[in-house]
Amino acid sequence: MKIINVTKVALLALASMMLLPVQADYPEKPIGVMVAYGPGGATDFQARIATLASGNADLIGQPIYILNKPGAGGRTGWNWFASEASKDGYMLGSYNVPHFIAQSIVFDTKYNINNLEPIGNWGADPAVLIVGKDSPFNTVGELLAHAEANPGAVTISGAGKFVGHHIAFLQFAKASGANLTYIPASGGVDALRMVKAGETVAGFNNLSDSARSAADLKILAVADLARHEYLPDVPTLMESGVDVDDSSVNFRGLMVPSGTPQDVIDYLASRTPAMFNEGKTQGKMKSTNSPSRVMSRDEVIAMWNERQAYLTELLAGLK
Amino acid sequence: MEFLNYFDNVFTIYHIALLVGGTFAGIILGALPGLSPTMSVALLIPFTFHMKPESGLILLGAMYTATVAGGAISAILVNVPGAPANIATALDGHKMAQDGKAKNALHYCFISSFVGGIFGVFILIFFTPPLAALSLKFMSTEMFWVAILGITIIATLDSKSVIKGLLSGLFGLMLATIGEHPTNAVERFVFTDHLESGVHIVVGLIGLFAMPQVWNLLENFYAKKNRVFSATGDATLTQSFKLVFSKLKALSIGSIIGSVIGIIPGAGGQIAGIVAYDQSKKVSTNRENYGKGEPEAIIAAESANNSMVGPSLIPLLTLSIPGSPTAAVLLGGLLIHGIFPGHDIFTKNPEVIWTFIDSLIIAQILMLIIGLFLSRHSKWIMKVPDNYMAVGILLLAVFGTYSIQNNYSDVLIMFILGTLMYFGSKAGFSPVPVVLGLILGTMTEEKFLLGNLIGNAKGSSFQHFTSGTINIVLISLCIASIVYGVYSSRKSKKIKA
Amino acid sequence: MNSQIKLSTVIVTLFGAFLVYSSFILGDSENYLFPRLISATIAILTIMLWFEKGEADKSTNFKDLLPGIAIASAFILLLKILGFYLASMIVFFTLVMYYTKPMESKDFWRVLLIKLGVAFVFTFALYGLFTLLLKVHTPEGLF
């Protein structure tokens, strides 16, 4: 078997060298990364930090620039990426799991996980359950007890529909059986404002942003499998007795459209984890409070497939 | 008086160079149609990446200050506002330019921007803690009423025909509903994929103002004589300063309204200029001249725009809540340098924050000097032949539109919308209420829906919208604005009859 | 009502009818609440517009305007194929050549060369400012 594989790879390599002589020199010019959100947002500046070291010869070997294509909750950018972006490895895209998978399930999009190929993952930002600093609730249990006594009265804000916060909310409502009201704000910043101002009773928001605003908030729980290094004292939802896993964690990473030559994908996949792990990059991630989690292409493929299956089931009734 | 201790950090050769460069570039970029303050600050953030935090912030602050004022240059000279904030300036500023008083209009604009800007920065320095608390009190219902207050202005903005003014405004509101539903994420009116992300405010602004100007220049190319330059345009600086400071009422209305609107979270900042214009018109003794080249109108609008800058940073720095779209981009600029907004920002990073705030004062002064210097050369722009001017505006409009979201669909939307507007203006419709409707539409609908969801969860949506001091004050202001609008239109009809 | 029905009023009415149709017939009541409110108000105002004694529509000099619209439209479509800068140079040159005042064109070749030069300089200035200095992205194409 091994011998056959080796021959196959050798033949493929030979074939690709003959068919695509240009690819041998890849990359020979700067590479773009399409970000489906506007400049200044978390995905945008994390993408800039994560790709900071790309110019190093032992990493990607070419500088990376960012191309923002915001609109329609990210779908404008992702639709463009799958249907119009060049498939030569000079235009990468950033993904946000679970957002982009959830939206491809609910909406009629031009992209889905089958026409995109992941390259590597740089970060994972879990959702946290937060209440205002003057809130009477100090634990998840107290909040749920209040919800039980007042069905529908507990309002929980998040950054819109079909994003990580919304997924966390759906899981939380399902697992706890409580009657809760989701308030879809126009973005994470506005959702956080609602909790700080006491406009909503609680909220799901990014761990990174909430940890920064700890003085105005009480963070009740993390929607992940384990506690987070930034907030060692905050329990997970599971520890608090609500069976919610890590499906809402906001994973960020790079991908290319299907149809990109395999050797380009392999080149990028073998070098991006090292780029994300580069010392200066990691230091900058830390100083900007951006939770890092580097994953290889194979790990991301597995994670995508798992999320696709789970979200299809979770969102089935919501289309 | 802690802020006085950090001027040393500003007065280094490197920082002064950054300030001068940032201010000069900001005025130029702001003056190019399509490169709004938000866009310019966003473009600059990657440049600050490798700088020290305070240096990066100084550059961004200078850019924010200067682009807001620079947007008035194109509003005055070519009737294309550089940003939504400068719409009100175009109304009277361009009339003055047509009368050959472009230089005067620019003088008024930069002097009043300076006064408003300094006022705003001092509000930021001295009143941050109480105003941050006030800012948090503006929730969905309050923001809804602010948007409604903006809508009540629409009818009286363009006085020729109330019906056409209202129809224009409603058309703008309708444009704002294209694309994603604010809370349900359902797509509406997406007849083609090009409309998927809706009509971006700045895309609409460029189309509605720049394209009609292009068509106007070309249509009348052979018919029109060269533009008029009367000697009255050569007012001296002293005369201009005297005039601006004699309009204390307009200056204070502008500065105060700009500051108040600046601290309201969200898209509010963009309407500061137009609200100040409207209010100063209501109390002015020259109100009949508004829209015909009245200096007071420019003074009110521009002092409001720049006084908005400082206060829009109050909720940003202490609560991580931006008070304007530009402040929202600035938030990314802060985070990327590891500066986390919060109540303790002044104790945790005093060096960086006070240096930044002090540099804003210097940036205002530089903006005034550079702006007045450039005003002297405005005649060069006015001398550009019409065919070159038309193609120049066209190219900048297309470029500016594309660069906002890197989306070709936006270019098509801009082009078609602008061409429709040109023919609409032949029938007496005005672009100003359309843009105002576009800005306020999303805000109105979104805040209504969110307030309604929260109100229903609390028991009564109606009660949720009508309780609370700020809500009651805002509702009264809305009623007053409508009543006054009806009263003044009756009165002006009587005068005409 | 005016003795002469204004073209603009007819167009606004048709447009209003389209908005009412698309928000009441095509849309559902939950998601289209706002569009329905707005289009209903537009409908009422449109009816009032028929009874308003306003100024007549301004006439349009299509002879001079339409060539400009045609050149600009071609530019918008060419953007995606040729890229921003090449298309810009072409449209700049074409527009200023087409719109030439009679007194300018004494020496045709001189005028042509000057305009070509200005188109070049302007486009390169844009390229220098936007692509080289600000690193903004423009519609891509050949160049």
GROMACS .gro file of C-alpha atoms in nm, chain B residues 220-361:
model
  142
  539ASN     CA    1  -2.459   7.210  -1.936
  540PHE     CA    2  -2.105   7.187  -2.067
  541TYR     CA    3  -2.164   7.379  -2.391
  542ALA     CA    4  -2.434   7.607  -2.258
  543LYS     CA    5  -2.258   7.734  -1.952
  544LYS     CA    6  -2.023   8.029  -1.939
  545ASN     CA    7  -1.719   8.016  -1.715
  546ARG     CA    8  -1.792   8.031  -1.348
  547VAL     CA    9  -1.827   8.370  -1.185
  548PHE     CA   10  -1.570   8.511  -0.948
  549SER     CA   11  -1.676   8.823  -0.775
  550ALA     CA   12  -1.440   9.036  -0.573
  551THR     CA   13  -1.648   8.981  -0.259
  552GLY     CA   14  -1.486   8.641  -0.230
  553ASP     CA   15  -1.164   8.790  -0.106
  554ALA     CA   16  -1.250   8.851   0.253
  555THR     CA   17  -0.951   8.889   0.479
  556LEU     CA   18  -0.889   8.647   0.762
  557THR     CA   19  -0.968   8.913   1.021
  558GLN     CA   20  -1.306   8.978   0.863
  559SER     CA   21  -1.383   8.607   0.861
  560PHE     CA   22  -1.283   8.564   1.227
  561LYS     CA   23  -1.495   8.865   1.319
  562LEU     CA   24  -1.794   8.728   1.134
  563VAL     CA   25  -1.771   8.380   1.289
  564PHE     CA   26  -1.736   8.515   1.642
  565SER     CA   27  -2.029   8.752   1.588
  566LYS     CA   28  -2.252   8.450   1.527
  567LEU     CA   29  -2.223   8.327   1.885
  568LYS     CA   30  -2.570   8.176   1.882
  569ALA     CA   31  -2.497   7.951   1.584
  570LEU     CA   32  -2.155   7.860   1.727
  571SER     CA   33  -2.291   7.759   2.065
  572ILE     CA   34  -2.589   7.571   1.922
  573GLY     CA   35  -2.353   7.378   1.696
  574SER     CA   36  -2.097   7.300   1.964
  575ILE     CA   37  -2.350   7.190   2.223
  576ILE     CA   38  -2.564   6.980   1.990
  577GLY     CA   39  -2.254   6.819   1.841
  578SER     CA   40  -2.124   6.727   2.185
  579VAL     CA   41  -2.457   6.582   2.300
  580ILE     CA   42  -2.498   6.376   1.985
  581GLY     CA   43  -2.138   6.259   2.010
  582ILE     CA   44  -2.195   6.077   2.337
  583ILE     CA   45  -2.498   5.887   2.205
  584PRO     CA   46  -2.376   5.539   2.111
  585GLY     CA   47  -2.394   5.422   1.751
  586ALA     CA   48  -2.458   5.594   1.421
  587GLY     CA   49  -2.568   5.919   1.581
  588GLY     CA   50  -2.255   6.118   1.508
  589GLN     CA   51  -2.340   6.144   1.140
  590ILE     CA   52  -2.649   6.354   1.203
  591ALA     CA   53  -2.481   6.612   1.429
  592GLY     CA   54  -2.431   6.860   1.144
  593ILE     CA   55  -2.782   6.840   1.008
  594VAL     CA   56  -2.952   6.857   1.349
  595ALA     CA   57  -2.747   7.163   1.443
  596TYR     CA   58  -2.830   7.321   1.107
  597ASP     CA   59  -3.199   7.264   1.165
  598GLN     CA   60  -3.200   7.393   1.523
  599SER     CA   61  -3.003   7.705   1.446
  600LYS     CA   62  -3.238   7.772   1.155
  601LYS     CA   63  -3.535   7.751   1.390
  602VAL     CA   64  -3.401   8.013   1.628
  603SER     CA   65  -3.224   8.234   1.375
  604THR     CA   66  -3.339   8.579   1.276
  605ASN     CA   67  -3.203   8.514   0.925
  606ARG     CA   68  -3.390   8.190   0.881
  607GLU     CA   69  -3.522   8.295   0.543
  608ASN     CA   70  -3.163   8.296   0.413
  609TYR     CA   71  -3.087   7.936   0.514
  610GLY     CA   72  -3.027   7.736   0.199
  611LYS     CA   73  -2.933   8.047   0.006
  612GLY     CA   74  -2.576   8.087   0.124
  613GLU     CA   75  -2.612   8.187   0.488
  614PRO     CA   76  -2.281   8.188   0.682
  615GLU     CA   77  -2.463   8.103   1.006
  616ALA     CA   78  -2.572   7.772   0.854
  617ILE     CA   79  -2.213   7.671   0.779
  618ILE     CA   80  -2.101   7.780   1.122
  619ALA     CA   81  -2.367   7.576   1.302
  620ALA     CA   82  -2.313   7.264   1.091
  621GLU     CA   83  -1.934   7.263   1.100
  622SER     CA   84  -1.896   7.351   1.468
  623ALA     CA   85  -2.134   7.061   1.541
  624ASN     CA   86  -1.936   6.814   1.327
  625ASN     CA   87  -1.609   6.879   1.497
  626SER     CA   88  -1.741   6.918   1.848
  627MET     CA   89  -1.881   6.567   1.803
  628VAL     CA   90  -1.527   6.422   1.774
  629GLY     CA   91  -1.413   6.464   2.135
  630PRO     CA   92  -1.735   6.349   2.307
  631SER     CA   93  -1.768   6.050   2.071
  632LEU     CA   94  -1.451   5.922   2.240
  633ILE     CA   95  -1.602   5.943   2.590
  634PRO     CA   96  -1.807   5.622   2.574
  635LEU     CA   97  -1.534   5.468   2.358
  636LEU     CA   98  -1.250   5.520   2.603
  637THR     CA   99  -1.437   5.443   2.924
  638LEU     CA  100  -1.697   5.187   2.819
  639SER     CA  101  -1.564   5.048   2.493
  640ILE     CA  102  -1.883   5.181   2.329
  641PRO     CA  103  -1.815   5.398   2.021
  642GLY     CA  104  -2.011   5.723   1.981
  643SER     CA  105  -1.975   5.735   1.601
  644PRO     CA  106  -1.887   5.498   1.316
  645THR     CA  107  -1.535   5.642   1.309
  646ALA     CA  108  -1.496   5.587   1.682
  647ALA     CA  109  -1.597   5.224   1.618
  648VAL     CA  110  -1.303   5.181   1.384
  649LEU     CA  111  -1.080   5.362   1.631
  650LEU     CA  112  -1.172   5.095   1.888
  651GLY     CA  113  -0.992   4.842   1.668
  652GLY     CA  114  -0.696   5.080   1.655
  653LEU     CA  115  -0.684   5.089   2.036
  654LEU     CA  116  -0.719   4.714   2.082
  655ILE     CA  117  -0.450   4.634   1.827
  656HIS     CA  118  -0.206   4.824   2.048
  657GLY     CA  119  -0.320   4.637   2.355
  658ILE     CA  120  -0.494   4.941   2.504
  659PHE     CA  121  -0.819   4.822   2.651
  660PRO     CA  122  -1.090   5.085   2.705
  661GLY     CA  123  -1.239   5.089   3.053
  662HIS     CA  124  -1.301   5.310   3.354
  663ASP     CA  125  -0.941   5.257   3.461
  664ILE     CA  126  -0.792   5.361   3.127
  665PHE     CA  127  -0.685   5.700   3.267
  666THR     CA  128  -0.506   5.536   3.558
  667LYS     CA  129  -0.375   5.232   3.373
  668ASN     CA  130  -0.245   5.402   3.059
  669PRO     CA  131  -0.233   5.772   3.154
  670GLU     CA  132   0.074   5.830   2.939
  671VAL     CA  133  -0.093   5.705   2.622
  672ILE     CA  134  -0.442   5.845   2.676
  673TRP     CA  135  -0.349   6.194   2.794
  674THR     CA  136  -0.089   6.226   2.521
  675PHE     CA  137  -0.359   6.126   2.273
  676ILE     CA  138  -0.610   6.378   2.410
  677ASP     CA  139  -0.352   6.657   2.419
  678SER     CA  140  -0.259   6.578   2.062
  679LEU     CA  141  -0.625   6.626   1.968
  680ILE     CA  142  -0.599   6.988   2.085
   0.00000   0.00000   0.00000
